[in-house]
Amino acid sequence: MPARVQIVLPGLFDLPLDELEADLLVNELPHLNRLLRFATPRSTRSYSIDEILKTALGFDDPAGLPLAQAFARNEDQQQGHLLLSQAIHLQAGLHSAVIVPVQNNQNNLHDIDIIIKDLNDIFNVDCNISAIADGLFLLHLKEFTAPTHYPHILSVLGKTANPYIEQSRQNLRWYQLLNEIQMFMHQHEVNAERTSRGLLPINSLWCWGAGVVPQGFNAKLAWYCDDPVLNRFARSLGLNPESCANINRVDNSGDAILIDLRLIEFLKTGVASELDQLLIDIDRKLLKPFLLVAAKGRSLLILRAGYELDFELKPTARMKFWRPHKNLCNWIGNIPEL
């Protein structure tokens, strides 16, 4: 089989095109446009970050991507009982609750730490919550296994929580615990102060990353990513993650995967450089080296972006010179029938 070079760029086909100059889309993104022109679109149902990576890694387990297990600190934190956790604001509406991010600034992190400390004291029989990084925690359920239906937080920000709440009812003990945690957070004095200052209350936790690594998993691929959680997960799989800054080291001798979450972070949190410069950086520093690898060897290049379509670029595709030029405008909001 030919080597597979996979590019994971969630959010690429959700960008607000009206905020971008037409010249940028047509002339300043040559490597992205080349890929969109010559690649063959394939239908996919891998929309969330978890599902994209499970597809890329060949995981066939219907459960979630086991990111949390990579942070287990001792044997007592048994497989299947761990979740990654982040504080959020659930914005209640008439028929739904929307998941709103709480920015990682100094004041918010201070408030989150106070609430998490009190949660640990109140619910220590049920769980333990320990800090992993600023604003990110590991939740260890002591008496029952963790739910596996929650996707990566970046895949759900700005969306309604209702489908996940309904699924949680199937795990009654978790559903009851989460409700109690939310009630405690809602009534916490920190949130009373935040409300008085016009700040969003920190009234819920988003928990994801449960599951276990499939037995016998033995992937051999080059992994390029700058996300610390995903890189910790890669190490738990026996991979050796490298920074995207080292992408020029990739060759055509084996499988490789590039994961860049900056576009979806921009869309969900607004924390990023200007969008046009971000796209140019991705095109020149990340897509260009991978396209060169695909052109030199016999690698199959695959773009996965959490869209209805993946794009497969075969080495021979560049010979199809009759294909019309394309850019993001040809795909966003204009999904062809395959």
Tab-separated table of N, CA and C in Angstrom, residues 15-138:
chain	number	residue	atom	x	y	z
A	15	LEU	N	-15.138	28.547	7.554
A	15	LEU	CA	-14.617	29.908	7.660
A	15	LEU	C	-15.604	30.933	7.099
A	16	PRO	N	-15.640	32.133	7.676
A	16	PRO	CA	-16.506	33.204	7.165
A	16	PRO	C	-15.883	33.847	5.932
A	17	LEU	N	-16.274	33.390	4.754
A	17	LEU	CA	-15.651	33.872	3.525
A	17	LEU	C	-15.884	35.361	3.297
A	18	ASP	N	-16.975	35.886	3.840
A	18	ASP	CA	-17.244	37.312	3.638
A	18	ASP	C	-16.240	38.199	4.358
A	19	GLU	N	-15.444	37.618	5.248
A	19	GLU	CA	-14.418	38.394	5.945
A	19	GLU	C	-13.055	38.306	5.251
A	20	LEU	N	-13.001	37.571	4.151
A	20	LEU	CA	-11.737	37.373	3.443
A	20	LEU	C	-11.801	37.997	2.057
A	21	GLU	N	-10.686	38.571	1.638
A	21	GLU	CA	-10.612	39.167	0.306
A	21	GLU	C	-10.605	38.081	-0.765
A	22	ALA	N	-11.274	38.359	-1.875
A	22	ALA	CA	-11.318	37.394	-2.974
A	22	ALA	C	-9.920	37.096	-3.496
A	23	ASP	N	-9.046	38.111	-3.532
A	23	ASP	CA	-7.690	37.901	-4.033
A	23	ASP	C	-6.919	36.918	-3.159
A	24	LEU	N	-7.161	36.964	-1.855
A	24	LEU	CA	-6.516	36.015	-0.950
A	24	LEU	C	-6.913	34.591	-1.309
A	25	LEU	N	-8.203	34.359	-1.472
A	25	LEU	CA	-8.695	33.015	-1.745
A	25	LEU	C	-8.213	32.503	-3.099
A	26	VAL	N	-8.108	33.376	-4.074
A	26	VAL	CA	-7.760	32.956	-5.430
A	26	VAL	C	-6.255	32.859	-5.637
A	27	ASN	N	-5.500	33.819	-5.094
A	27	ASN	CA	-4.086	33.932	-5.454
A	27	ASN	C	-3.090	33.677	-4.326
A	28	GLU	N	-3.514	33.816	-3.072
A	28	GLU	CA	-2.560	33.741	-1.976
A	28	GLU	C	-2.519	32.372	-1.284
A	29	LEU	N	-3.336	31.456	-1.733
A	29	LEU	CA	-3.371	30.117	-1.131
A	29	LEU	C	-3.153	29.060	-2.218
A	30	PRO	N	-2.023	29.111	-2.928
A	30	PRO	CA	-1.833	28.241	-4.095
A	30	PRO	C	-1.815	26.756	-3.769
A	31	HIS	N	-1.279	26.387	-2.603
A	31	HIS	CA	-1.142	24.968	-2.289
A	31	HIS	C	-2.489	24.374	-1.846
A	32	LEU	N	-3.263	25.142	-1.079
A	32	LEU	CA	-4.608	24.697	-0.750
A	32	LEU	C	-5.447	24.578	-2.015
A	33	ASN	N	-5.356	25.582	-2.883
A	33	ASN	CA	-6.158	25.557	-4.107
A	33	ASN	C	-5.749	24.410	-5.022
A	34	ARG	N	-4.461	24.094	-5.054
A	34	ARG	CA	-4.008	22.965	-5.866
A	34	ARG	C	-4.604	21.660	-5.335
A	35	LEU	N	-4.603	21.533	-4.025
A	35	LEU	CA	-5.168	20.331	-3.421
A	35	LEU	C	-6.662	20.227	-3.735
A	36	LEU	N	-7.399	21.335	-3.572
A	36	LEU	CA	-8.833	21.315	-3.828
A	36	LEU	C	-9.146	21.091	-5.304
A	37	ARG	N	-8.233	21.482	-6.162
A	37	ARG	CA	-8.456	21.299	-7.598
A	37	ARG	C	-8.264	19.847	-8.035
A	38	PHE	N	-7.176	19.238	-7.577
A	38	PHE	CA	-6.816	17.929	-8.114
A	38	PHE	C	-7.270	16.749	-7.252
A	39	ALA	N	-7.621	17.000	-5.993
A	39	ALA	CA	-8.007	15.897	-5.107
A	39	ALA	C	-9.396	15.377	-5.459
A	40	THR	N	-9.616	14.143	-5.092
A	40	THR	CA	-10.924	13.515	-5.279
A	40	THR	C	-11.705	13.593	-3.975
A	41	PRO	N	-12.899	14.195	-3.991
A	41	PRO	CA	-13.692	14.271	-2.754
A	41	PRO	C	-14.312	12.930	-2.407
A	42	ARG	N	-14.284	12.599	-1.103
A	42	ARG	CA	-14.878	11.362	-0.606
A	42	ARG	C	-15.826	11.692	0.543
A	43	SER	N	-17.003	11.097	0.513
A	43	SER	CA	-17.976	11.327	1.593
A	43	SER	C	-17.422	10.815	2.920
A	44	THR	N	-17.732	11.540	3.990
A	44	THR	CA	-17.305	11.123	5.323
A	44	THR	C	-18.336	11.566	6.340
A	45	ARG	N	-18.376	10.875	7.460
A	45	ARG	CA	-19.230	11.265	8.568
A	45	ARG	C	-18.394	11.587	9.809
A	46	SER	N	-17.105	11.811	9.587
A	46	SER	CA	-16.202	12.158	10.694
A	46	SER	C	-16.162	13.674	10.823
A	47	TYR	N	-17.002	14.215	11.699
A	47	TYR	CA	-17.145	15.661	11.813
A	47	TYR	C	-16.377	16.260	12.992
A	48	SER	N	-16.407	15.588	14.145
A	48	SER	CA	-15.732	16.129	15.329
A	48	SER	C	-14.238	15.822	15.260
A	49	ILE	N	-13.477	16.525	16.085
A	49	ILE	CA	-12.035	16.272	16.158
A	49	ILE	C	-11.773	14.820	16.529
A	50	ASP	N	-12.550	14.288	17.460
A	50	ASP	CA	-12.385	12.897	17.892
A	50	ASP	C	-12.594	11.934	16.734
A	51	GLU	N	-13.697	12.127	15.997
A	51	GLU	CA	-14.013	11.212	14.903
A	51	GLU	C	-12.994	11.319	13.776
A	52	ILE	N	-12.520	12.525	13.498
A	52	ILE	CA	-11.503	12.696	12.458
A	52	ILE	C	-10.245	11.908	12.820
A	53	LEU	N	-9.792	12.053	14.067
A	53	LEU	CA	-8.560	11.384	14.475
A	53	LEU	C	-8.749	9.878	14.580
A	54	LYS	N	-9.922	9.426	15.001
A	54	LYS	CA	-10.175	7.990	15.019
A	54	LYS	C	-10.108	7.422	13.608
A	55	THR	N	-10.667	8.139	12.645
A	55	THR	CA	-10.595	7.703	11.253
A	55	THR	C	-9.157	7.697	10.764
A	56	ALA	N	-8.419	8.763	11.095
A	56	ALA	CA	-7.030	8.878	10.633
A	56	ALA	C	-6.150	7.780	11.222
A	57	LEU	N	-6.437	7.396	12.465
A	57	LEU	CA	-5.621	6.391	13.142
A	57	LEU	C	-6.127	4.965	12.918
A	58	GLY	N	-7.304	4.841	12.342
A	58	GLY	CA	-7.845	3.512	12.100
A	58	GLY	C	-8.501	2.892	13.311
A	59	PHE	N	-8.921	3.696	14.285
A	59	PHE	CA	-9.656	3.180	15.440
A	59	PHE	C	-11.064	2.793	14.979
A	60	ASP	N	-11.497	1.586	15.303
A	60	ASP	CA	-12.848	1.179	14.938
A	60	ASP	C	-13.780	1.095	16.139
A	61	ASP	N	-13.295	1.494	17.309
A	61	ASP	CA	-14.128	1.505	18.512
A	61	ASP	C	-15.137	2.652	18.411
A	62	PRO	N	-16.445	2.368	18.590
A	62	PRO	CA	-17.432	3.452	18.502
A	62	PRO	C	-17.355	4.456	19.648
A	63	ALA	N	-16.620	4.121	20.709
A	63	ALA	CA	-16.490	5.033	21.844
A	63	ALA	C	-15.613	6.230	21.461
A	64	GLY	N	-15.484	7.147	22.395
A	64	GLY	CA	-14.719	8.352	22.132
A	64	GLY	C	-13.226	8.107	22.029
A	65	LEU	N	-12.506	9.135	21.623
A	65	LEU	CA	-11.057	9.061	21.538
A	65	LEU	C	-10.481	9.137	22.957
A	66	PRO	N	-9.677	8.154	23.390
A	66	PRO	CA	-9.249	8.069	24.801
A	66	PRO	C	-8.123	9.048	25.146
A	67	LEU	N	-8.415	10.332	25.034
A	67	LEU	CA	-7.394	11.346	25.326
A	67	LEU	C	-7.061	11.391	26.812
A	68	ALA	N	-8.071	11.233	27.658
A	68	ALA	CA	-7.853	11.393	29.103
A	68	ALA	C	-6.907	10.344	29.658
A	69	GLN	N	-6.958	9.136	29.122
A	69	GLN	CA	-6.138	8.060	29.654
A	69	GLN	C	-4.654	8.372	29.558
A	70	ALA	N	-4.278	9.214	28.607
A	70	ALA	CA	-2.875	9.601	28.453
A	70	ALA	C	-2.359	10.376	29.663
A	71	PHE	N	-3.281	10.892	30.503
A	71	PHE	CA	-2.890	11.699	31.659
A	71	PHE	C	-3.017	10.942	32.979
A	72	ALA	N	-3.290	9.635	32.903
A	72	ALA	CA	-3.384	8.835	34.129
A	72	ALA	C	-2.064	8.895	34.887
A	73	ARG	N	-2.137	9.131	36.173
A	73	ARG	CA	-0.921	9.350	36.962
A	73	ARG	C	-0.539	8.156	37.824
A	74	ASN	N	-1.464	7.231	38.012
A	74	ASN	CA	-1.142	6.052	38.810
A	74	ASN	C	-2.113	4.938	38.464
A	75	GLU	N	-1.867	3.770	38.985
A	75	GLU	CA	-2.680	2.604	38.659
A	75	GLU	C	-4.098	2.711	39.210
A	76	ASP	N	-4.295	3.577	40.206
A	76	ASP	CA	-5.629	3.732	40.780
A	76	ASP	C	-6.585	4.416	39.807
A	77	GLN	N	-6.013	5.178	38.879
A	77	GLN	CA	-6.847	5.850	37.890
A	77	GLN	C	-7.075	4.880	36.729
A	78	GLN	N	-7.966	3.936	36.948
A	78	GLN	CA	-8.143	2.832	36.024
A	78	GLN	C	-8.714	3.296	34.690
A	79	GLN	N	-8.440	2.485	33.661
A	79	GLN	CA	-8.923	2.810	32.338
A	79	GLN	C	-10.446	2.860	32.328
A	80	GLY	N	-10.966	3.820	31.561
A	80	GLY	CA	-12.410	3.959	31.433
A	80	GLY	C	-13.050	4.833	32.485
A	81	HIS	N	-12.262	5.334	33.443
A	81	HIS	CA	-12.819	6.145	34.525
A	81	HIS	C	-12.345	7.602	34.450
A	82	LEU	N	-11.651	7.971	33.399
A	82	LEU	CA	-11.048	9.303	33.328
A	82	LEU	C	-11.686	10.152	32.234
A	83	LEU	N	-11.780	11.459	32.516
A	83	LEU	CA	-12.283	12.439	31.569
A	83	LEU	C	-11.425	13.693	31.641
A	84	LEU	N	-11.194	14.329	30.513
A	84	LEU	CA	-10.667	15.677	30.532
A	84	LEU	C	-11.819	16.624	30.833
A	85	SER	N	-11.528	17.721	31.490
A	85	SER	CA	-12.605	18.598	31.938
A	85	SER	C	-12.195	20.061	31.822
A	86	GLN	N	-13.138	20.888	31.408
A	86	GLN	CA	-12.886	22.315	31.273
A	86	GLN	C	-14.140	23.075	31.691
A	87	ALA	N	-13.966	24.168	32.398
A	87	ALA	CA	-15.097	24.979	32.844
A	87	ALA	C	-15.709	25.726	31.668
A	88	ILE	N	-17.042	25.781	31.634
A	88	ILE	CA	-17.763	26.473	30.565
A	88	ILE	C	-18.916	27.263	31.167
A	89	HIS	N	-19.539	28.045	30.307
A	89	HIS	CA	-20.808	28.683	30.658
A	89	HIS	C	-21.893	28.070	29.792
A	90	LEU	N	-22.924	27.518	30.436
A	90	LEU	CA	-24.089	27.022	29.705
A	90	LEU	C	-25.114	28.152	29.645
A	91	GLN	N	-25.331	28.639	28.441
A	91	GLN	CA	-26.258	29.759	28.245
A	91	GLN	C	-27.652	29.209	27.951
A	92	ALA	N	-28.517	29.312	28.920
A	92	ALA	CA	-29.852	28.720	28.800
A	92	ALA	C	-30.722	29.544	27.867
A	93	GLY	N	-31.433	28.838	26.985
A	93	GLY	CA	-32.394	29.462	26.100
A	93	GLY	C	-33.771	28.881	26.332
A	94	LEU	N	-34.696	29.201	25.456
A	94	LEU	CA	-36.069	28.741	25.624
A	94	LEU	C	-36.168	27.222	25.509
A	95	HIS	N	-35.439	26.658	24.529
A	95	HIS	CA	-35.517	25.217	24.299
A	95	HIS	C	-34.161	24.520	24.322
A	96	SER	N	-33.100	25.264	24.581
A	96	SER	CA	-31.773	24.643	24.517
A	96	SER	C	-30.794	25.409	25.391
A	97	ALA	N	-29.628	24.798	25.605
A	97	ALA	CA	-28.537	25.438	26.348
A	97	ALA	C	-27.301	25.425	25.453
A	98	VAL	N	-26.754	26.589	25.195
A	98	VAL	CA	-25.610	26.726	24.295
A	98	VAL	C	-24.316	26.704	25.097
A	99	ILE	N	-23.313	26.009	24.573
A	99	ILE	CA	-22.024	25.863	25.244
A	99	ILE	C	-21.144	27.053	24.881
A	100	VAL	N	-20.799	27.858	25.883
A	100	VAL	CA	-20.035	29.089	25.678
A	100	VAL	C	-18.682	28.956	26.377
A	101	PRO	N	-17.589	29.319	25.714
A	101	PRO	CA	-16.275	29.176	26.350
A	101	PRO	C	-16.049	30.215	27.440
A	102	VAL	N	-15.216	29.841	28.397
A	102	VAL	CA	-14.721	30.776	29.409
A	102	VAL	C	-13.248	31.001	29.098
A	103	GLN	N	-12.899	32.212	28.720
A	103	GLN	CA	-11.544	32.499	28.270
A	103	GLN	C	-10.514	32.266	29.377
A	104	ASN	N	-9.338	31.813	28.971
A	104	ASN	CA	-8.268	31.515	29.935
A	104	ASN	C	-7.468	32.770	30.286
A	105	ASN	N	-8.138	33.771	30.848
A	105	ASN	CA	-7.393	34.922	31.350
A	105	ASN	C	-7.186	34.775	32.856
A	106	GLN	N	-6.389	35.638	33.418
A	106	GLN	CA	-5.973	35.493	34.817
A	106	GLN	C	-7.162	35.478	35.775
A	107	ASN	N	-8.107	36.384	35.589
A	107	ASN	CA	-9.249	36.461	36.499
A	107	ASN	C	-10.124	35.216	36.407
A	108	ASN	N	-10.384	34.776	35.176
A	108	ASN	CA	-11.223	33.585	35.007
A	108	ASN	C	-10.553	32.342	35.586
A	109	LEU	N	-9.257	32.197	35.343
A	109	LEU	CA	-8.549	31.027	35.869
A	109	LEU	C	-8.560	31.025	37.396
A	110	HIS	N	-8.446	32.200	37.986
A	110	HIS	CA	-8.517	32.303	39.454
A	110	HIS	C	-9.879	31.824	39.956
A	111	ASP	N	-10.941	32.283	39.308
A	111	ASP	CA	-12.287	31.885	39.715
A	111	ASP	C	-12.519	30.387	39.493
A	112	ILE	N	-12.029	29.884	38.376
A	112	ILE	CA	-12.184	28.453	38.078
A	112	ILE	C	-11.487	27.606	39.143
A	113	ASP	N	-10.287	27.996	39.514
A	113	ASP	CA	-9.536	27.223	40.509
A	113	ASP	C	-10.278	27.164	41.849
A	114	ILE	N	-10.900	28.265	42.246
A	114	ILE	CA	-11.666	28.272	43.497
A	114	ILE	C	-12.836	27.298	43.405
A	115	ILE	N	-13.564	27.342	42.294
A	115	ILE	CA	-14.722	26.470	42.120
A	115	ILE	C	-14.298	25.004	42.076
A	116	ILE	N	-13.220	24.696	41.357
A	116	ILE	CA	-12.755	23.308	41.252
A	116	ILE	C	-12.321	22.786	42.621
A	117	LYS	N	-11.642	23.626	43.402
A	117	LYS	CA	-11.224	23.206	44.747
A	117	LYS	C	-12.451	22.842	45.588
A	118	ASP	N	-13.483	23.654	45.520
A	118	ASP	CA	-14.687	23.371	46.297
A	118	ASP	C	-15.421	22.137	45.762
A	119	LEU	N	-15.410	21.944	44.447
A	119	LEU	CA	-16.009	20.733	43.883
A	119	LEU	C	-15.308	19.492	44.418
A	120	ASN	N	-13.989	19.556	44.500
A	120	ASN	CA	-13.225	18.427	45.030
A	120	ASN	C	-13.611	18.113	46.472
A	121	ASP	N	-13.837	19.145	47.255
A	121	ASP	CA	-14.200	18.934	48.656
A	121	ASP	C	-15.601	18.332	48.788
A	122	ILE	N	-16.539	18.815	47.999
A	122	ILE	CA	-17.934	18.398	48.126
A	122	ILE	C	-18.175	17.015	47.525
A	123	PHE	N	-17.511	16.730	46.397
A	123	PHE	CA	-17.799	15.505	45.654
A	123	PHE	C	-16.635	14.507	45.701
A	124	ASN	N	-15.843	14.555	46.776
A	124	ASN	CA	-14.652	13.697	46.838
A	124	ASN	C	-14.983	12.211	46.927
A	125	VAL	N	-16.203	11.857	47.319
A	125	VAL	CA	-16.595	10.439	47.327
A	125	VAL	C	-16.815	9.938	45.904
A	126	ASP	N	-17.274	10.817	45.039
A	126	ASP	CA	-17.624	10.431	43.671
A	126	ASP	C	-16.470	10.579	42.683
A	127	CYS	N	-15.638	11.612	42.898
A	127	CYS	CA	-14.610	11.896	41.892
A	127	CYS	C	-13.484	12.724	42.487
A	128	ASN	N	-12.429	12.791	41.725
A	128	ASN	CA	-11.288	13.650	42.051
A	128	ASN	C	-10.961	14.462	40.808
A	129	ILE	N	-10.723	15.756	40.985
A	129	ILE	CA	-10.424	16.630	39.848
A	129	ILE	C	-9.058	17.247	40.081
A	130	SER	N	-8.114	16.988	39.177
A	130	SER	CA	-6.754	17.513	39.333
A	130	SER	C	-6.372	18.346	38.116
A	131	ALA	N	-5.562	19.370	38.357
A	131	ALA	CA	-5.156	20.276	37.276
A	131	ALA	C	-4.125	19.609	36.373
A	132	ILE	N	-4.286	19.821	35.054
A	132	ILE	CA	-3.321	19.365	34.048
A	132	ILE	C	-2.555	20.558	33.486
A	133	ALA	N	-3.299	21.598	33.170
A	133	ALA	CA	-2.732	22.839	32.639
A	133	ALA	C	-3.698	23.954	33.008
A	134	ASP	N	-3.371	25.198	32.650
A	134	ASP	CA	-4.262	26.316	32.956
A	134	ASP	C	-5.649	26.062	32.367
A	135	GLY	N	-6.632	25.923	33.247
A	135	GLY	CA	-8.007	25.757	32.803
A	135	GLY	C	-8.381	24.361	32.363
A	136	LEU	N	-7.454	23.423	32.386
A	136	LEU	CA	-7.728	22.053	31.951
A	136	LEU	C	-7.490	21.101	33.115
A	137	PHE	N	-8.442	20.162	33.308
A	137	PHE	CA	-8.394	19.281	34.462
A	137	PHE	C	-8.625	17.829	34.054
A	138	LEU	N	-8.170	16.922	34.922
A	138	LEU	CA	-8.424	15.496	34.767
A	138	LEU	C	-9.423	15.085	35.835
